[in-house]
Short mmCIF file of C-alpha atoms in Angstrom, two decimals:
data_model
loop_
_atom_site.label_atom_id
_atom_site.label_comp_id
_atom_site.label_asym_id
_atom_site.label_seq_id
_atom_site.Cartn_x
_atom_site.Cartn_y
_atom_site.Cartn_z
CA MET A 943 -79.03 13.88 -45.78
CA SER A 944 -76.68 12.00 -48.10
CA LEU A 945 -74.41 9.28 -46.85
CA LYS A 946 -71.34 11.44 -47.53
CA LYS A 947 -72.72 14.29 -45.42
CA LYS A 948 -73.49 11.85 -42.63
CA LEU A 949 -69.89 10.66 -42.72
CA ILE A 950 -68.61 14.26 -42.57
CA VAL A 951 -70.83 15.03 -39.55
CA LEU A 952 -69.77 11.75 -37.91
CA ASN A 953 -66.06 12.41 -38.43
CA THR A 954 -66.41 15.99 -37.11
CA THR A 955 -68.11 14.66 -33.98
CA ILE A 956 -65.37 12.09 -33.51
CA MET A 957 -62.67 14.78 -33.86
CA LEU A 958 -64.35 17.09 -31.36
CA GLY A 959 -64.87 14.23 -28.93
CA LEU A 960 -61.27 13.02 -29.13
CA GLY A 961 -59.89 16.57 -28.88
CA SER A 962 -61.89 17.15 -25.70
CA ALA A 963 -60.79 13.79 -24.30
CA PHE A 964 -57.13 14.72 -24.64
CA ALA A 965 -57.41 18.44 -23.72
CA ILE A 966 -59.26 18.09 -20.39
CA PRO A 967 -56.86 15.55 -18.78
CA SER A 968 -53.92 17.71 -19.92
CA VAL A 969 -55.32 20.79 -18.13
CA LYS A 970 -56.08 18.78 -15.01
CA ALA A 971 -52.61 17.22 -15.08
CA GLU A 972 -51.18 20.73 -14.90
CA SER A 973 -53.41 21.43 -11.86
CA ILE A 974 -52.12 18.27 -10.16
CA THR A 975 -48.51 19.35 -10.80
CA ASP A 976 -49.17 22.78 -9.25
CA ILE A 977 -50.88 21.23 -6.21
CA GLN A 978 -48.13 18.65 -5.84
CA SER A 979 -45.58 21.48 -5.85
CA GLN A 980 -47.51 23.17 -3.04
CA ARG A 981 -47.57 19.90 -1.11
CA THR A 982 -43.79 19.57 -1.45
CA GLY A 983 -43.32 22.99 0.17
CA ILE A 984 -45.81 22.21 2.95
CA GLN A 985 -44.22 18.81 3.67
CA SER A 986 -40.83 20.53 3.94
CA ASP A 987 -42.34 22.94 6.49
CA ILE A 988 -43.85 19.98 8.39
CA SER A 989 -40.43 18.31 8.50
CA GLU A 990 -38.85 21.48 9.89
CA ALA A 991 -41.63 21.79 12.49
CA GLU A 992 -41.04 18.19 13.58
CA GLN A 993 -37.33 18.91 14.04
CA VAL A 994 -38.15 21.97 16.15
CA ILE A 995 -40.59 19.91 18.24
CA GLN A 996 -37.98 17.19 18.82
CA GLN A 997 -35.43 19.80 19.91
CA LEU A 998 -37.99 21.40 22.24
CA LYS A 999 -38.83 17.99 23.71
CA LYS A 1000 -35.13 17.44 24.45
CA GLU A 1001 -34.91 20.83 26.14
CA GLN A 1002 -38.09 20.07 28.10
CA SER A 1003 -36.67 16.70 29.18
CA LYS A 1004 -33.49 18.46 30.32
CA MET A 1005 -35.57 20.99 32.27
CA ASN A 1006 -37.59 18.19 33.89
CA ALA A 1007 -34.35 16.50 34.99
CA GLN A 1008 -33.04 19.79 36.35
CA ILE A 1009 -36.28 20.47 38.24
CA ALA A 1010 -36.17 16.95 39.70
CA GLN A 1011 -32.59 17.53 40.82
CA ILE A 1012 -33.52 20.89 42.35
CA GLU A 1013 -36.49 19.35 44.15
CA SER A 1014 -34.21 16.59 45.47
CA ALA A 1015 -31.76 19.21 46.75
CA MET A 1016 -34.64 21.15 48.32
CA LYS A 1017 -35.95 18.01 50.00
CA GLU A 1018 -32.54 17.13 51.39
CA ASN A 1019 -31.94 20.69 52.54
CA ASP A 1020 -35.41 20.86 54.09
CA GLN A 1021 -34.66 17.70 56.04
CA LYS A 1022 -31.40 19.23 57.28
CA ILE A 1023 -33.33 22.30 58.42
CA LYS A 1024 -35.82 20.11 60.29
CA ASP A 1025 -33.01 18.09 61.90
CA THR A 1026 -31.25 21.31 62.90
CA GLU A 1027 -34.44 22.77 64.34
CA GLN A 1028 -34.93 19.57 66.35
CA GLU A 1029 -31.36 19.77 67.62
CA ILE A 1030 -31.97 23.38 68.63
CA LYS A 1031 -35.09 22.30 70.58
CA ASP A 1032 -33.15 19.47 72.24
CA THR A 1033 -30.30 21.84 73.10
CA GLU A 1034 -32.73 24.37 74.52
CA LYS A 1035 -34.15 21.59 76.69
CA ASP A 1036 -30.60 20.77 77.81
CA ILE A 1037 -30.14 24.43 78.71
CA GLU A 1038 -33.38 24.40 80.72
CA SER A 1039 -32.21 21.25 82.49
CA LEU A 1040 -28.84 22.89 83.08
CA LYS A 1041 -30.54 25.93 84.56
CA LYS A 1042 -32.23 23.66 87.07
CA GLU A 1043 -28.86 22.12 87.89
CA ILE A 1044 -27.40 25.60 88.29
CA LYS A 1045 -30.20 26.54 90.68
CA ALA A 1046 -29.67 23.35 92.72
CA LEU A 1047 -25.93 23.94 92.73
CA GLU A 1048 -26.38 27.52 93.88
CA GLU A 1049 -28.55 26.24 96.71
CA ARG A 1050 -25.84 23.75 97.71
CA ILE A 1051 -23.26 26.51 97.60
CA ALA A 1052 -25.45 28.70 99.85
CA LYS A 1053 -25.89 25.85 102.33
CA ARG A 1054 -22.15 25.23 102.39
CA GLU A 1055 -21.61 28.91 103.14
CA GLU A 1056 -23.92 28.59 106.11
CA VAL A 1057 -22.05 25.50 107.32
CA LEU A 1058 -18.75 27.33 107.07
CA LYS A 1059 -20.12 30.33 108.95
CA GLU A 1060 -21.51 28.07 111.68
CA ARG A 1061 -18.17 26.34 112.01
CA ALA A 1062 -16.44 29.64 112.26
CA LEU A 1063 -18.73 30.71 115.11
CA SER A 1064 -18.23 27.40 116.85
CA PHE A 1065 -14.50 27.78 116.46
CA GLN A 1066 -14.58 31.18 118.09
CA GLU A 1067 -16.82 30.06 120.97
CA SER A 1068 -14.46 27.22 121.74
CA GLY A 1069 -11.59 29.61 122.24
CA GLY A 1070 -10.45 30.21 118.68
CA ASP A 1071 -8.84 33.37 117.47
CA VAL A 1072 -11.32 36.23 117.07
CA GLU A 1073 -9.55 37.41 113.97
CA TYR A 1074 -10.62 34.26 112.13
CA LEU A 1075 -14.32 35.13 112.54
CA GLU A 1076 -13.72 38.68 111.45
CA VAL A 1077 -11.94 37.49 108.36
CA VAL A 1078 -14.70 35.07 107.38
CA LEU A 1079 -17.77 37.18 108.18
CA GLY A 1080 -16.25 40.35 106.78
CA SER A 1081 -16.25 39.05 103.19
CA LYS A 1082 -18.45 40.96 100.69
CA SER A 1083 -18.90 38.12 98.18
CA PHE A 1084 -18.59 34.38 97.94
CA GLY A 1085 -15.37 34.64 95.96
CA GLU A 1086 -13.86 36.94 98.56
CA PHE A 1087 -15.21 34.66 101.24
CA VAL A 1088 -13.46 31.65 99.73
CA ASN A 1089 -10.24 33.56 99.32
CA ARG A 1090 -10.34 34.75 102.93
CA VAL A 1091 -11.20 31.33 104.31
CA GLY A 1092 -8.44 29.76 102.23
CA ALA A 1093 -6.00 32.29 103.65
CA VAL A 1094 -6.74 31.35 107.23
CA ALA A 1095 -4.14 28.79 108.26
CA THR A 1096 -6.20 27.46 111.18
CA ILE A 1097 -9.18 26.16 109.13
CA VAL A 1098 -9.90 22.49 109.66
CA GLU A 1099 -9.48 19.82 107.03
CA ALA A 1100 -13.28 19.32 106.69
CA ASP A 1101 -13.70 22.96 105.72
CA GLN A 1102 -11.01 22.53 103.08
CA GLN A 1103 -13.01 19.64 101.59
CA ILE A 1104 -16.16 21.77 101.43
CA LEU A 1105 -14.28 24.53 99.69
CA SER A 1106 -12.83 22.08 97.16
CA GLU A 1107 -16.33 20.80 96.38
CA GLN A 1108 -17.57 24.36 95.96
CA GLU A 1109 -14.84 25.17 93.46
CA ALA A 1110 -15.32 21.87 91.56
CA ASP A 1111 -19.10 22.39 91.27
CA LYS A 1112 -18.63 25.94 90.13
CA ALA A 1113 -16.06 24.98 87.47
CA ASP A 1114 -18.22 22.09 86.22
CA LEU A 1115 -21.22 24.37 86.02
CA GLU A 1116 -19.37 27.01 84.01
CA LYS A 1117 -17.98 24.37 81.63
CA LYS A 1118 -21.42 22.84 80.97
CA GLN A 1119 -23.01 26.20 80.42
CA ALA A 1120 -20.30 27.32 77.97
CA THR A 1121 -20.50 24.03 76.01
CA VAL A 1122 -24.28 24.10 75.63
CA GLU A 1123 -24.40 27.77 74.71
CA LYS A 1124 -21.70 27.25 72.07
CA LYS A 1125 -23.62 24.31 70.61
CA LEU A 1126 -26.84 26.33 70.55
CA GLN A 1127 -25.17 29.23 68.75
CA SER A 1128 -23.59 26.87 66.22
CA LEU A 1129 -26.96 25.27 65.48
CA LYS A 1130 -28.66 28.63 65.08
CA ASP A 1131 -25.94 29.77 62.65
CA MET A 1132 -26.40 26.56 60.66
CA GLU A 1133 -30.17 27.07 60.60
CA VAL A 1134 -29.74 30.60 59.17
CA GLU A 1135 -27.34 29.31 56.50
CA LEU A 1136 -29.58 26.40 55.53
CA LYS A 1137 -32.65 28.62 55.27
CA GLY A 1138 -30.70 31.06 53.13
CA MET A 1139 -29.60 28.22 50.89
CA GLN A 1140 -33.18 26.93 50.66
CA SER A 1141 -34.32 30.36 49.48
CA GLN A 1142 -31.60 30.32 46.82
CA ILE A 1143 -32.66 26.87 45.61
CA GLU A 1144 -36.30 27.98 45.44
CA ASP A 1145 -35.30 30.97 43.28
CA GLN A 1146 -33.45 28.65 40.90
CA LYS A 1147 -36.44 26.31 40.75
CA ALA A 1148 -38.77 29.22 39.94
CA GLU A 1149 -36.50 30.31 37.10
CA THR A 1150 -36.25 26.75 35.73
CA VAL A 1151 -40.04 26.27 35.91
CA ASN A 1152 -40.50 29.57 34.06
CA MET A 1153 -38.11 28.44 31.32
CA LYS A 1154 -39.93 25.12 31.09
CA ALA A 1155 -43.26 26.94 30.70
CA LYS A 1156 -41.84 29.01 27.82
CA ILE A 1157 -40.55 25.86 26.11
CA GLU A 1158 -43.93 24.14 26.56
CA LYS A 1159 -45.68 27.19 25.07
CA LYS A 1160 -43.33 27.21 22.09
CA GLU A 1161 -43.79 23.46 21.64
CA SER A 1162 -47.58 23.87 21.76
CA GLU A 1163 -47.44 26.64 19.13
CA THR A 1164 -45.19 24.53 16.90
CA GLU A 1165 -47.50 21.52 17.29
CA ALA A 1166 -50.45 23.71 16.28
CA LEU A 1167 -48.52 24.95 13.24
CA LYS A 1168 -47.60 21.40 12.30
CA GLN A 1169 -51.24 20.29 12.65
CA SER A 1170 -52.36 23.20 10.46
CA LEU A 1171 -49.80 22.26 7.80
CA GLU A 1172 -50.82 18.60 7.94
CA ASN A 1173 -54.48 19.58 7.53
CA LYS A 1174 -53.59 21.75 4.53
CA ASP A 1175 -51.50 18.94 3.06
CA ALA A 1176 -54.36 16.49 3.55
CA GLY A 1177 -56.71 18.94 1.79
CA LEU A 1178 -54.36 19.22 -1.19
CA GLU A 1179 -53.99 15.43 -1.30
CA ALA A 1180 -57.78 15.11 -1.38
CA GLN A 1181 -57.87 17.71 -4.17
CA ILE A 1182 -55.40 15.67 -6.21
CA ALA A 1183 -57.40 12.49 -5.61
CA SER A 1184 -60.59 14.28 -6.67
CA ILE A 1185 -58.96 15.61 -9.86
CA ARG A 1186 -57.60 12.17 -10.73
CA GLU A 1187 -61.01 10.64 -10.15
CA ASN A 1188 -62.60 13.27 -12.42
CA ILE A 1189 -59.95 12.62 -15.09
CA LYS A 1190 -60.68 8.91 -14.88
CA LYS A 1191 -64.43 9.46 -15.22
CA GLU A 1192 -63.87 11.88 -18.11
CA GLU A 1193 -61.64 9.39 -19.89
CA GLU A 1194 -64.20 6.63 -19.37
CA ARG A 1195 -66.98 8.86 -20.70
CA LYS A 1196 -64.93 9.86 -23.77
CA ALA A 1197 -63.95 6.25 -24.39
CA SER A 1198 -67.63 5.32 -24.26
CA GLU A 1199 -68.52 8.12 -26.69
CA LYS A 1200 -65.71 7.07 -29.02
CA ALA A 1201 -66.93 3.47 -28.96
CA ASP A 1202 -70.44 4.63 -29.83
CA LEU A 1203 -69.11 6.78 -32.68
CA ASP A 1204 -66.96 3.93 -33.96
CA ARG A 1205 -69.99 1.64 -33.93
CA VAL A 1206 -72.10 4.15 -35.88
CA ALA A 1207 -69.29 4.71 -38.37
CA GLU A 1208 -68.98 0.99 -38.89
CA GLU A 1209 -72.72 0.71 -39.57
CA VAL A 1210 -72.54 3.55 -42.13
CA ASN A 1211 -69.49 2.00 -43.78
CA SER A 1212 -71.17 -1.36 -44.12
CA SER A 1213 -74.17 0.20 -45.96
CA ASN A 1214 -72.07 1.66 -48.78
CA ALA A 1215 -68.67 -0.01 -48.99
CA SER A 1216 -67.16 1.82 -51.98
CA SER A 1217 -67.87 5.50 -51.29
CA GLU A 1218 -67.82 4.99 -47.53
CA GLY A 1219 -64.38 3.32 -47.77
CA SER A 1220 -62.72 6.47 -49.18
CA ALA A 1221 -64.63 8.71 -46.73
CA SER A 1222 -63.63 6.50 -43.81
CA SER A 1223 -59.98 6.59 -44.92
CA SER A 1224 -60.09 10.40 -45.07
CA SER A 1225 -61.74 10.52 -41.64
CA GLU A 1226 -59.09 8.21 -40.11
CA GLU A 1227 -56.23 10.35 -41.52
CA SER A 1228 -57.83 13.51 -40.09
CA SER A 1229 -58.44 11.80 -36.74
CA SER A 1230 -54.84 10.52 -36.62
CA SER A 1231 -53.49 14.01 -37.36
CA SER A 1232 -55.69 15.50 -34.65
CA LYS A 1233 -54.55 12.87 -32.12
CA GLY A 1234 -50.91 13.54 -32.94
CA GLU A 1235 -51.33 17.28 -32.40
CA ALA A 1236 -53.19 16.77 -29.10
CA SER A 1237 -50.58 14.25 -27.94
CA ALA A 1238 -47.72 16.60 -28.83
CA LYS A 1239 -49.36 19.47 -26.96
CA SER A 1240 -49.92 17.28 -23.90
CA SER A 1241 -46.31 16.01 -24.01
CA SER A 1242 -44.96 19.57 -24.35
CA LYS A 1243 -47.00 20.80 -21.38
CA ALA A 1244 -46.02 17.83 -19.20
CA GLU A 1245 -42.34 18.35 -20.08
CA SER A 1246 -42.61 22.07 -19.23
CA SER A 1247 -44.29 21.25 -15.91
CA SER A 1248 -41.64 18.61 -15.14
CA ASN A 1249 -38.81 21.06 -15.87
CA SER A 1250 -40.45 23.66 -13.66
CA SER A 1251 -40.73 21.13 -10.83
CA LYS A 1252 -37.08 20.10 -11.27
CA ASP A 1253 -35.96 23.75 -11.20
CA SER A 1254 -37.94 24.28 -8.00
CA SER A 1255 -36.45 21.15 -6.42
CA ALA A 1256 -32.94 22.11 -7.46
CA ALA A 1257 -33.34 25.56 -5.90
CA LYS A 1258 -34.08 24.20 -2.43
CA PRO A 1259 -30.85 22.24 -1.82
CA ALA A 1260 -28.88 25.26 -3.07
CA ALA A 1261 -30.61 27.41 -0.49
CA SER A 1262 -29.98 24.89 2.28
CA LYS A 1263 -26.28 24.86 1.50
CA THR A 1264 -26.01 28.53 2.51
CA GLU A 1265 -26.95 27.66 6.09
CA THR A 1266 -24.01 27.48 8.49
CA SER A 1267 -23.67 26.30 12.06
CA SER A 1268 -21.43 28.07 14.52
CA LYS A 1269 -19.41 26.10 17.03
CA PRO A 1270 -18.50 27.49 20.45
CA SER A 1271 -14.88 28.42 20.78
CA SER A 1272 -12.86 26.49 23.33
CA ALA A 1273 -10.26 27.84 25.71
CA ASN A 1274 -7.56 26.23 27.79
CA THR A 1275 -8.90 26.73 31.30
CA GLY A 1276 -6.23 24.63 33.04
CA SER A 1277 -6.20 21.41 34.95
CA ALA A 1278 -8.05 23.00 37.89
CA ILE A 1279 -11.09 23.35 35.62
CA THR A 1280 -10.83 20.10 33.67
CA ALA A 1281 -10.43 18.13 36.90
CA GLY A 1282 -14.08 18.79 37.73
CA TYR A 1283 -15.48 17.74 34.35
CA LYS A 1284 -15.81 14.11 35.45
CA TYR A 1285 -18.34 15.17 38.09
CA ILE A 1286 -20.64 17.07 35.72
CA GLY A 1287 -23.99 15.27 35.79
CA ASN A 1288 -22.47 12.77 38.21
CA SER A 1289 -22.51 14.59 41.56
CA SER A 1290 -24.73 16.15 44.22
CA TYR A 1291 -24.46 19.21 46.41
CA LYS A 1292 -23.83 18.41 50.07
CA PHE A 1293 -23.62 21.07 52.74
CA GLY A 1294 -20.20 20.66 54.33
CA GLY A 1295 -19.31 17.95 51.78
CA GLY A 1296 -16.10 17.37 49.83
CA ARG A 1297 -13.84 17.25 52.85
CA THR A 1298 -13.53 13.47 53.20
CA ALA A 1299 -12.30 10.77 50.83
CA SER A 1300 -15.75 9.19 50.86
CA ASP A 1301 -17.51 12.43 49.84
CA ILE A 1302 -15.00 13.08 47.05
CA ALA A 1303 -15.32 9.51 45.72
CA ASN A 1304 -19.11 9.92 45.59
CA GLY A 1305 -19.04 13.45 44.13
CA LEU A 1306 -20.52 15.13 47.22
CA PHE A 1307 -19.26 18.74 47.43
CA ASP A 1308 -20.31 22.15 48.60
CA CYS A 1309 -19.09 25.14 46.56
CA SER A 1310 -15.90 26.04 48.44
CA ALA A 1311 -14.80 22.43 48.94
CA PHE A 1312 -15.12 21.78 45.20
CA VAL A 1313 -12.94 24.79 44.36
CA ALA A 1314 -10.32 23.66 46.89
CA TRP A 1315 -10.39 20.08 45.57
CA ALA A 1316 -10.15 21.18 41.90
CA TYR A 1317 -7.11 23.36 42.56
CA LYS A 1318 -5.51 20.60 44.61
CA GLN A 1319 -5.59 18.44 41.46
CA ALA A 1320 -3.53 21.20 39.84
CA GLY A 1321 -1.03 21.15 42.73
CA VAL A 1322 -2.34 24.26 44.49
CA ASN A 1323 -3.59 24.11 48.09
CA LEU A 1324 -6.54 26.43 48.81
CA PRO A 1325 -8.77 26.79 51.90
CA ALA A 1326 -12.25 25.24 51.76
CA SER A 1327 -14.42 28.18 52.82
CA THR A 1328 -15.77 31.12 50.80
CA ASP A 1329 -14.49 33.71 53.29
CA ALA A 1330 -10.98 32.26 53.23
CA LEU A 1331 -11.00 31.90 49.41
CA LYS A 1332 -11.53 35.66 49.08
CA GLY A 1333 -7.97 36.07 50.33
CA ALA A 1334 -6.47 33.16 48.39
CA GLY A 1335 -5.00 35.43 45.73
CA ARG A 1336 -5.15 38.96 44.39
CA GLN A 1337 -8.36 40.64 43.36
CA VAL A 1338 -8.75 41.77 39.74
CA SER A 1339 -11.51 43.70 38.02
CA ASP A 1340 -14.41 41.89 36.39
CA SER A 1341 -13.30 43.09 32.95
CA GLN A 1342 -9.91 41.39 33.45
CA LYS A 1343 -11.17 38.01 34.62
CA GLN A 1344 -9.60 34.97 32.95
CA PRO A 1345 -10.32 31.23 32.95
CA GLY A 1346 -9.18 29.82 36.30
CA ASP A 1347 -10.08 32.93 38.33
CA LEU A 1348 -12.42 32.53 41.32
CA VAL A 1349 -15.78 34.33 40.97
CA PHE A 1350 -18.13 35.10 43.88
CA PHE A 1351 -21.90 35.50 44.20
CA ASN A 1352 -24.21 37.04 46.80
CA THR A 1353 -26.71 34.22 47.35
CA TYR A 1354 -28.14 33.79 50.85
CA LYS A 1355 -25.36 36.09 52.10
CA THR A 1356 -22.58 38.26 50.69
CA ASP A 1357 -20.03 36.02 48.91
CA GLY A 1358 -22.20 33.03 49.80
CA HIS A 1359 -21.20 31.09 46.66
CA VAL A 1360 -17.93 30.63 44.73
CA GLY A 1361 -16.93 28.97 41.45
CA ILE A 1362 -14.10 28.82 38.88
CA TYR A 1363 -14.45 30.98 35.76
CA VAL A 1364 -14.10 28.94 32.55
CA GLY A 1365 -14.48 31.73 29.98
CA GLY A 1366 -17.35 32.76 27.71
CA GLY A 1367 -19.37 34.16 30.61
CA LYS A 1368 -19.56 30.77 32.34
CA PHE A 1369 -18.19 29.17 35.50
CA ILE A 1370 -17.89 25.67 36.95
CA GLY A 1371 -18.89 24.99 40.54
CA SER A 1372 -20.93 22.81 42.86
CA GLN A 1373 -24.41 24.35 42.81
CA SER A 1374 -27.04 23.42 45.40
CA SER A 1375 -29.57 22.68 42.65
CA THR A 1376 -27.40 20.72 40.20
CA GLY A 1377 -24.23 19.48 41.89
CA VAL A 1378 -21.07 20.09 39.85
CA ALA A 1379 -22.09 21.89 36.64
CA ILE A 1380 -21.11 24.69 34.26
CA ALA A 1381 -23.50 27.64 34.64
CA ASN A 1382 -24.05 30.88 32.73
CA MET A 1383 -23.20 33.97 34.78
CA ASP A 1384 -24.15 36.45 32.04
CA SER A 1385 -27.89 35.72 32.17
CA GLY A 1386 -30.54 34.18 34.37
CA TYR A 1387 -30.21 33.60 38.10
CA TRP A 1388 -26.41 33.73 38.36
CA ALA A 1389 -26.19 37.04 36.48
CA GLY A 1390 -28.50 38.53 39.11
CA VAL A 1391 -26.40 37.42 42.10
CA TYR A 1392 -22.88 37.81 40.65
CA ASN A 1393 -21.19 40.53 42.75
CA GLY A 1394 -18.16 41.27 40.53
CA ARG A 1395 -15.57 39.88 42.97
CA VAL A 1396 -12.79 38.12 41.03
CA VAL A 1397 -9.78 36.54 42.75
CA ARG A 1398 -6.75 35.36 40.77
CA VAL A 1399 -5.07 32.47 42.58
CA ASN A 1400 -1.39 33.12 43.29
#
């Protein structure tokens, strides 16, 4: 083979080698751009998932706080039930003790009757009027006996003393019995009310725990989605790294081949300077032209890929701008409603609370006392019991209820709970599980116990 042919073959090899060196990285660069575009979309999804997870964590934290508050209310209420049950036991013991006193007193009364009868007989035997004995022994009951004896003008002063003691013991006995029985009934009524309230609190806790479980499930699903996206993103990142490593190796290999070809060309050129010089010049011009074309193609493709990426990026903010957030409408619910806002999250439910300055200062209310206090801040005096509040104004239909109206619920009993309607299907009140709070009466627990009674305060 002549030297000229060798140069032609050598130059052709160089051109093919250089063309391949530029073409392969260009194709792989396009692959990287496509993968990077996929990663951008996945990372956006990961960011959204993280936001959802953070929001769910906040909701879960809120639920945990609410459950803790409910459990605290249950614990306090349970203690009140135990204390009441103990008081009932103590009162029942007092009644048993009183029964023994009654029995002893009845025995004393019977003995005094015998004494009076004996005195009457003695009086007759000593020459007294027979009519006296007939009056005394003819009585059909102790009350009649006392009345008859008291009517006899000739009875001695000692007998009068016995009769006075009889009447005093009897009156004392009746007073003690009435007091203890009244206390026992009051304690039993309180026990029923407390147990009813405990059942209500347990229902609210069950609902809150159920909501918490749903949030935890949703959070778990979102975490799994996020992990899946992160794994996919990591896989794409590894793909990009692998492609770049292959490009680097390919470039190194082509650079090595080019160096070898350059070395061979230099050897050929040195063997025949004159003819090889013109051939080498022609080869360099051809190589330069080929490089220019390959470089232009690579630049054009990179620019096209870049523009495509920019168009994709520009489309996303435009889409995000179409999102809107709705804000809840507000309504003027009056000073009776706004007065209670300072106690939201800063109060506790207390059975029978809200009726002393100390309770009010510490945010301790039951439902009816809170309603009465709130309206008092607006200059309106209302009673502090649910039964009395039913008659504190005129009743209107549920469809006509307005902010400021009183709304009632059948909890542990009919109309066992009351609050102030604030609009939007919500009411403010002192709930046994949360203290003073705004609750939804269109869904959940309160929707189930709302009885439709609405009272408009006069």
